[in-house]
PDB file of C-alpha atoms in Angstrom:
ATOM      1  CA  MET D   6      12.671  -6.650  28.055  1.00  0.00           C
ATOM      2  CA  SER D   7      14.867  -3.574  28.293  1.00  0.00           C
ATOM      3  CA  PRO D   8      13.520  -0.108  27.387  1.00  0.00           C
ATOM      4  CA  ALA D   9      15.651  -0.149  24.212  1.00  0.00           C
ATOM      5  CA  GLU D  10      14.212  -3.529  23.205  1.00  0.00           C
ATOM      6  CA  THR D  11      10.712  -2.311  23.946  1.00  0.00           C
ATOM      7  CA  GLU D  12      11.285   0.768  21.783  1.00  0.00           C
ATOM      8  CA  GLN D  13      12.690  -1.356  18.942  1.00  0.00           C
ATOM      9  CA  HIS D  14       9.720  -3.705  19.213  1.00  0.00           C
ATOM     10  CA  GLN D  15       7.299  -0.776  19.050  1.00  0.00           C
ATOM     11  CA  ARG D  16       9.098   0.767  16.044  1.00  0.00           C
ATOM     12  CA  PHE D  17       8.915  -2.573  14.259  1.00  0.00           C
ATOM     13  CA  LEU D  18       5.220  -3.025  14.980  1.00  0.00           C
ATOM     14  CA  ARG D  19       4.422   0.511  13.789  1.00  0.00           C
ATOM     15  CA  ALA D  20       6.354  -0.017  10.549  1.00  0.00           C
ATOM     16  CA  LEU D  21       4.945  -3.482   9.918  1.00  0.00           C
ATOM     17  CA  THR D  22       1.392  -2.373  10.642  1.00  0.00           C
ATOM     18  CA  ALA D  23       1.728   0.608   8.315  1.00  0.00           C
ATOM     19  CA  HIS D  24       3.207  -1.358   5.402  1.00  0.00           C
ATOM     20  CA  GLU D  25       1.790  -4.865   5.857  1.00  0.00           C
ATOM     21  CA  PRO D  26      -1.135  -4.393   3.409  1.00  0.00           C
ATOM     22  CA  ALA D  27       1.236  -3.250   0.643  1.00  0.00           C
ATOM     23  CA  VAL D  28       3.697  -6.082   1.320  1.00  0.00           C
ATOM     24  CA  ARG D  29       0.840  -8.600   1.396  1.00  0.00           C
ATOM     25  CA  ALA D  30      -0.499  -7.263  -1.921  1.00  0.00           C
ATOM     26  CA  TYR D  31       3.022  -7.531  -3.359  1.00  0.00           C
ATOM     27  CA  VAL D  32       3.332 -11.158  -2.235  1.00  0.00           C
ATOM     28  CA  ARG D  33      -0.182 -11.937  -3.423  1.00  0.00           C
ATOM     29  CA  ARG D  34       0.728 -10.783  -6.938  1.00  0.00           C
ATOM     30  CA  LEU D  35       3.642 -13.236  -7.033  1.00  0.00           C
ATOM     31  CA  VAL D  36       2.048 -16.445  -5.692  1.00  0.00           C
ATOM     32  CA  PRO D  37      -0.976 -18.354  -7.017  1.00  0.00           C
ATOM     33  CA  SER D  38      -3.394 -18.189  -4.098  1.00  0.00           C
ATOM     34  CA  ARG D  39      -4.346 -16.206  -1.032  1.00  0.00           C
ATOM     35  CA  ALA D  40      -3.456 -19.195   1.163  1.00  0.00           C
ATOM     36  CA  ASP D  41       0.025 -19.293  -0.393  1.00  0.00           C
ATOM     37  CA  ALA D  42       0.372 -15.564   0.253  1.00  0.00           C
ATOM     38  CA  ASP D  43      -0.615 -16.086   3.889  1.00  0.00           C
ATOM     39  CA  ASP D  44       2.081 -18.761   4.248  1.00  0.00           C
ATOM     40  CA  VAL D  45       4.729 -16.556   2.644  1.00  0.00           C
ATOM     41  CA  MET D  46       3.671 -13.522   4.724  1.00  0.00           C
ATOM     42  CA  GLN D  47       4.210 -15.452   7.944  1.00  0.00           C
ATOM     43  CA  GLU D  48       7.772 -16.190   6.859  1.00  0.00           C
ATOM     44  CA  VAL D  49       8.279 -12.589   5.708  1.00  0.00           C
ATOM     45  CA  ALA D  50       7.148 -11.231   9.086  1.00  0.00           C
ATOM     46  CA  ILE D  51       9.547 -13.555  10.916  1.00  0.00           C
ATOM     47  CA  VAL D  52      12.500 -12.504   8.758  1.00  0.00           C
ATOM     48  CA  LEU D  53      11.580  -8.814   9.045  1.00  0.00           C
ATOM     49  CA  TRP D  54      11.604  -9.111  12.815  1.00  0.00           C
ATOM     50  CA  ASP D  55      14.833 -11.160  12.861  1.00  0.00           C
ATOM     51  CA  LYS D  56      16.600  -8.605  10.659  1.00  0.00           C
ATOM     52  CA  PHE D  57      14.995  -5.444  12.094  1.00  0.00           C
ATOM     53  CA  GLY D  58      18.155  -4.821  14.117  1.00  0.00           C
ATOM     54  CA  GLU D  59      20.013  -4.436  10.790  1.00  0.00           C
ATOM     55  CA  PHE D  60      17.407  -1.994   9.437  1.00  0.00           C
ATOM     56  CA  ARG D  61      18.982   1.432   9.114  1.00  0.00           C
ATOM     57  CA  GLU D  62      17.222   4.254  10.933  1.00  0.00           C
ATOM     58  CA  GLY D  63      15.792   6.651   8.356  1.00  0.00           C
ATOM     59  CA  ALA D  64      15.682   4.060   5.557  1.00  0.00           C
ATOM     60  CA  GLU D  65      12.349   3.287   3.957  1.00  0.00           C
ATOM     61  CA  PHE D  66      10.715   0.210   5.443  1.00  0.00           C
ATOM     62  CA  ARG D  67       8.538  -0.683   2.442  1.00  0.00           C
ATOM     63  CA  PRO D  68      11.308  -1.269  -0.167  1.00  0.00           C
ATOM     64  CA  TRP D  69      13.273  -3.207   2.448  1.00  0.00           C
ATOM     65  CA  ALA D  70      10.214  -5.355   3.227  1.00  0.00           C
ATOM     66  CA  PHE D  71       9.547  -5.879  -0.505  1.00  0.00           C
ATOM     67  CA  SER D  72      13.114  -7.091  -0.958  1.00  0.00           C
ATOM     68  CA  ILE D  73      12.737  -9.623   1.847  1.00  0.00           C
ATOM     69  CA  ALA D  74       9.317 -10.653   0.546  1.00  0.00           C
ATOM     70  CA  ARG D  75      10.779 -11.212  -2.911  1.00  0.00           C
ATOM     71  CA  PHE D  76      13.425 -13.573  -1.528  1.00  0.00           C
ATOM     72  CA  LYS D  77      10.801 -15.401   0.524  1.00  0.00           C
ATOM     73  CA  VAL D  78       8.631 -15.828  -2.578  1.00  0.00           C
ATOM     74  CA  LEU D  79      11.612 -17.205  -4.487  1.00  0.00           C
ATOM     75  CA  SER D  80      12.349 -19.594  -1.620  1.00  0.00           C
ATOM     76  CA  TRP D  81       8.705 -20.660  -1.586  1.00  0.00           C
ATOM     77  CA  LEU D  82       8.862 -21.248  -5.346  1.00  0.00           C
ATOM     78  CA  ARG D  83      11.935 -23.450  -4.961  1.00  0.00           C
ATOM     79  CA  ASP D  84      10.100 -25.463  -2.328  1.00  0.00           C
ATOM     80  CA  LYS D  85       7.083 -25.818  -4.620  1.00  0.00           C
ATOM     81  CA  GLY D  86       9.229 -26.402  -7.719  1.00  0.00           C
ATOM     82  CA  ARG D  87       7.538 -29.640  -8.694  1.00  0.00           C
ATOM     83  CA  ASP D  88       4.141 -28.015  -8.948  1.00  0.00           C
ATOM     84  CA  ARG D  89       3.466 -27.064 -12.565  1.00  0.00           C
ATOM     85  CA  LEU D  90       1.246 -24.163 -11.514  1.00  0.00           C
ATOM     86  CA  VAL D  91       4.131 -22.288  -9.922  1.00  0.00           C
ATOM     87  CA  LEU D  92       5.819 -19.487 -11.864  1.00  0.00           C
ATOM     88  CA  SER D  93       9.483 -19.732 -12.738  1.00  0.00           C
ATOM     89  CA  GLU D  94      12.030 -17.619 -10.859  1.00  0.00           C
ATOM     90  CA  GLU D  95      12.645 -15.545 -14.008  1.00  0.00           C
ATOM     91  CA  VAL D  96       8.961 -14.651 -14.262  1.00  0.00           C
ATOM     92  CA  VAL D  97       8.836 -13.783 -10.558  1.00  0.00           C
ATOM     93  CA  ASP D  98      11.951 -11.603 -10.954  1.00  0.00           C
ATOM     94  CA  LEU D  99      10.340  -9.807 -13.884  1.00  0.00           C
ATOM     95  CA  MET D 100       7.073  -9.330 -12.004  1.00  0.00           C
ATOM     96  CA  ALA D 101       8.941  -8.120  -8.916  1.00  0.00           C
ATOM     97  CA  GLU D 102      10.791  -5.520 -10.988  1.00  0.00           C
ATOM     98  CA  GLU D 103       7.546  -4.331 -12.569  1.00  0.00           C
ATOM     99  CA  ASN D 104       5.872  -4.212  -9.170  1.00  0.00           C
ATOM    100  CA  ALA D 105       8.733  -2.111  -7.813  1.00  0.00           C
ATOM    101  CA  LEU D 106       8.208   0.390 -10.644  1.00  0.00           C
ATOM    102  CA  ASP D 107       4.458   0.374 -10.039  1.00  0.00           C
ATOM    103  CA  GLU D 108       5.012   0.844  -6.320  1.00  0.00           C
ATOM    104  CA  THR D 109       7.161   3.928  -6.927  1.00  0.00           C
ATOM    105  CA  ARG D 110       4.510   5.389  -9.245  1.00  0.00           C
ATOM    106  CA  LEU D 111       1.696   4.546  -6.826  1.00  0.00           C
ATOM    107  CA  GLU D 112       3.580   6.061  -3.894  1.00  0.00           C
ATOM    108  CA  ARG D 113       4.013   9.318  -5.833  1.00  0.00           C
ATOM    109  CA  GLN D 114       0.293   9.287  -6.641  1.00  0.00           C
ATOM    110  CA  ARG D 115      -0.613   8.583  -2.990  1.00  0.00           C
ATOM    111  CA  ARG D 116       1.521  11.510  -1.803  1.00  0.00           C
ATOM    112  CA  ALA D 117       0.000  13.811  -4.436  1.00  0.00           C
ATOM    113  CA  LEU D 118      -3.536  12.711  -3.543  1.00  0.00           C
ATOM    114  CA  GLU D 119      -2.850  13.279   0.136  1.00  0.00           C
ATOM    115  CA  ALA D 120      -1.510  16.783  -0.585  1.00  0.00           C
ATOM    116  CA  CYS D 121      -4.504  17.570  -2.799  1.00  0.00           C
ATOM    117  CA  THR D 122      -6.977  16.217  -0.246  1.00  0.00           C
ATOM    118  CA  GLN D 123      -5.447  18.533   2.346  1.00  0.00           C
ATOM    119  CA  LYS D 124      -6.214  21.478   0.038  1.00  0.00           C
ATOM    120  CA  LEU D 125      -9.973  20.774   0.242  1.00  0.00           C
ATOM    121  CA  GLU D 126     -12.102  22.726   2.686  1.00  0.00           C
ATOM    122  CA  PRO D 127     -12.414  20.813   5.984  1.00  0.00           C
ATOM    123  CA  ASP D 128     -16.136  20.104   5.473  1.00  0.00           C
ATOM    124  CA  GLN D 129     -15.471  18.833   1.937  1.00  0.00           C
ATOM    125  CA  ARG D 130     -12.638  16.616   3.166  1.00  0.00           C
ATOM    126  CA  GLN D 131     -14.816  15.223   5.949  1.00  0.00           C
ATOM    127  CA  LEU D 132     -17.672  14.360   3.554  1.00  0.00           C
ATOM    128  CA  LEU D 133     -15.242  12.774   1.113  1.00  0.00           C
ATOM    129  CA  MET D 134     -13.699  10.630   3.857  1.00  0.00           C
ATOM    130  CA  GLN D 135     -17.157   9.588   5.043  1.00  0.00           C
ATOM    131  CA  ALA D 136     -18.093   8.499   1.517  1.00  0.00           C
ATOM    132  CA  TYR D 137     -15.054   6.203   1.330  1.00  0.00           C
ATOM    133  CA  GLN D 138     -15.470   4.552   4.715  1.00  0.00           C
ATOM    134  CA  PRO D 139     -16.170   0.819   4.585  1.00  0.00           C
ATOM    135  CA  GLN D 140     -19.904   0.216   4.649  1.00  0.00           C
ATOM    136  CA  ALA D 141     -20.646   3.905   4.194  1.00  0.00           C
ATOM    137  CA  SER D 142     -24.249   4.715   3.410  1.00  0.00           C
ATOM    138  CA  ILE D 143     -24.311   7.328   0.663  1.00  0.00           C
ATOM    139  CA  GLN D 144     -27.975   7.977   1.385  1.00  0.00           C
ATOM    140  CA  ASN D 145     -27.204   8.798   5.030  1.00  0.00           C
ATOM    141  CA  ILE D 146     -24.233  10.958   4.113  1.00  0.00           C
ATOM    142  CA  ALA D 147     -26.265  12.779   1.451  1.00  0.00           C
ATOM    143  CA  THR D 148     -29.099  13.406   3.901  1.00  0.00           C
ATOM    144  CA  THR D 149     -26.712  14.607   6.610  1.00  0.00           C
ATOM    145  CA  SER D 150     -25.072  16.994   4.158  1.00  0.00           C
ATOM    146  CA  GLY D 151     -28.448  18.396   3.047  1.00  0.00           C
ATOM    147  CA  ARG D 152     -28.225  16.932  -0.459  1.00  0.00           C
ATOM    148  CA  THR D 153     -30.249  14.420  -2.397  1.00  0.00           C
ATOM    149  CA  VAL D 154     -28.461  11.182  -3.263  1.00  0.00           C
ATOM    150  CA  ALA D 155     -28.187  12.305  -6.895  1.00  0.00           C
ATOM    151  CA  GLY D 156     -26.899  15.702  -5.763  1.00  0.00           C
ATOM    152  CA  PHE D 157     -24.350  14.047  -3.508  1.00  0.00           C
ATOM    153  CA  TYR D 158     -23.087  11.856  -6.347  1.00  0.00           C
ATOM    154  CA  GLN D 159     -22.746  14.968  -8.542  1.00  0.00           C
ATOM    155  CA  TRP D 160     -20.814  16.717  -5.779  1.00  0.00           C
ATOM    156  CA  LEU D 161     -18.640  13.629  -5.329  1.00  0.00           C
ATOM    157  CA  HIS D 162     -17.969  13.538  -9.075  1.00  0.00           C
ATOM    158  CA  ARG D 163     -16.885  17.211  -9.033  1.00  0.00           C
ATOM    159  CA  ILE D 164     -14.593  16.617  -6.054  1.00  0.00           C
ATOM    160  CA  ARG D 165     -13.017  13.593  -7.758  1.00  0.00           C
ATOM    161  CA  ARG D 166     -12.374  15.654 -10.910  1.00  0.00           C
ATOM    162  CA  LEU D 167     -10.906  18.444  -8.807  1.00  0.00           C
ATOM    163  CA  LEU D 168      -8.620  15.964  -7.056  1.00  0.00           C
ATOM    164  CA  GLN D 169      -7.654  14.280 -10.319  1.00  0.00           C
ATOM    165  CA  ASP D 170      -6.647  17.621 -11.854  1.00  0.00           C
ATOM    166  CA  CYS D 171      -4.736  18.546  -8.699  1.00  0.00           C
ATOM    167  CA  VAL D 172      -2.910  15.184  -8.622  1.00  0.00           C
ATOM    168  CA  GLN D 173      -1.907  15.583 -12.270  1.00  0.00           C
ATOM    169  CA  ARG D 174      -0.527  19.071 -11.545  1.00  0.00           C
ATOM    170  CA  GLU D 175       1.363  17.796  -8.497  1.00  0.00           C
ATOM    171  CA  LEU D 176       2.882  14.926 -10.480  1.00  0.00           C
ATOM    172  CA  ALA D 177       3.814  17.242 -13.333  1.00  0.00           C
ATOM    173  CA  LYS D 178       5.757  19.421 -10.856  1.00  0.00           C
ATOM    174  CA  GLU D 179       7.907  16.392  -9.945  1.00  0.00           C
ATOM    175  CA  GLU D 180       8.842  15.515 -13.516  1.00  0.00           C
ATOM    176  CA  PRO D 181      12.065  16.988 -14.849  1.00  0.00           C
ATOM    177  CA  SER D 182      11.558  19.714 -17.430  1.00  0.00           C
TER     178      SER D 182
END
């Protein structure tokens, strides 16, 4: 493998790893079961890799991956056309359009939340991140922070409200006046 191919492979893996959960969630919303989504995702990953050479540098990977996923879902639906439990192409198109709108809104909210989280004091941000780790023990975090569990939940509630207000202000700045 040449250095250029290695670099392209690494760029693809970074992009796919970063966006795979969102693409999988997108596919999962359009097919009946998790197993079906797994099958479609395998095909999506193959096509993404095959077409990565056509991907424009600087373009957003996620919308491009959603577009490919949408076509793979439609192809899967055609293959499963005899199954009465499968949605029609029109319904999938409608759901895909709605998901694209939701994705845009969610991305704006994610960016705003990230900006607002960065405004917290470092110790507050660290405690917040600890509380949202998988399998986090609130009791341990509360004890480590010198709070009771009830006190920690109150603090967490205040931080969430603070972040919610901040996110709303950030989103309001983006809307045209």
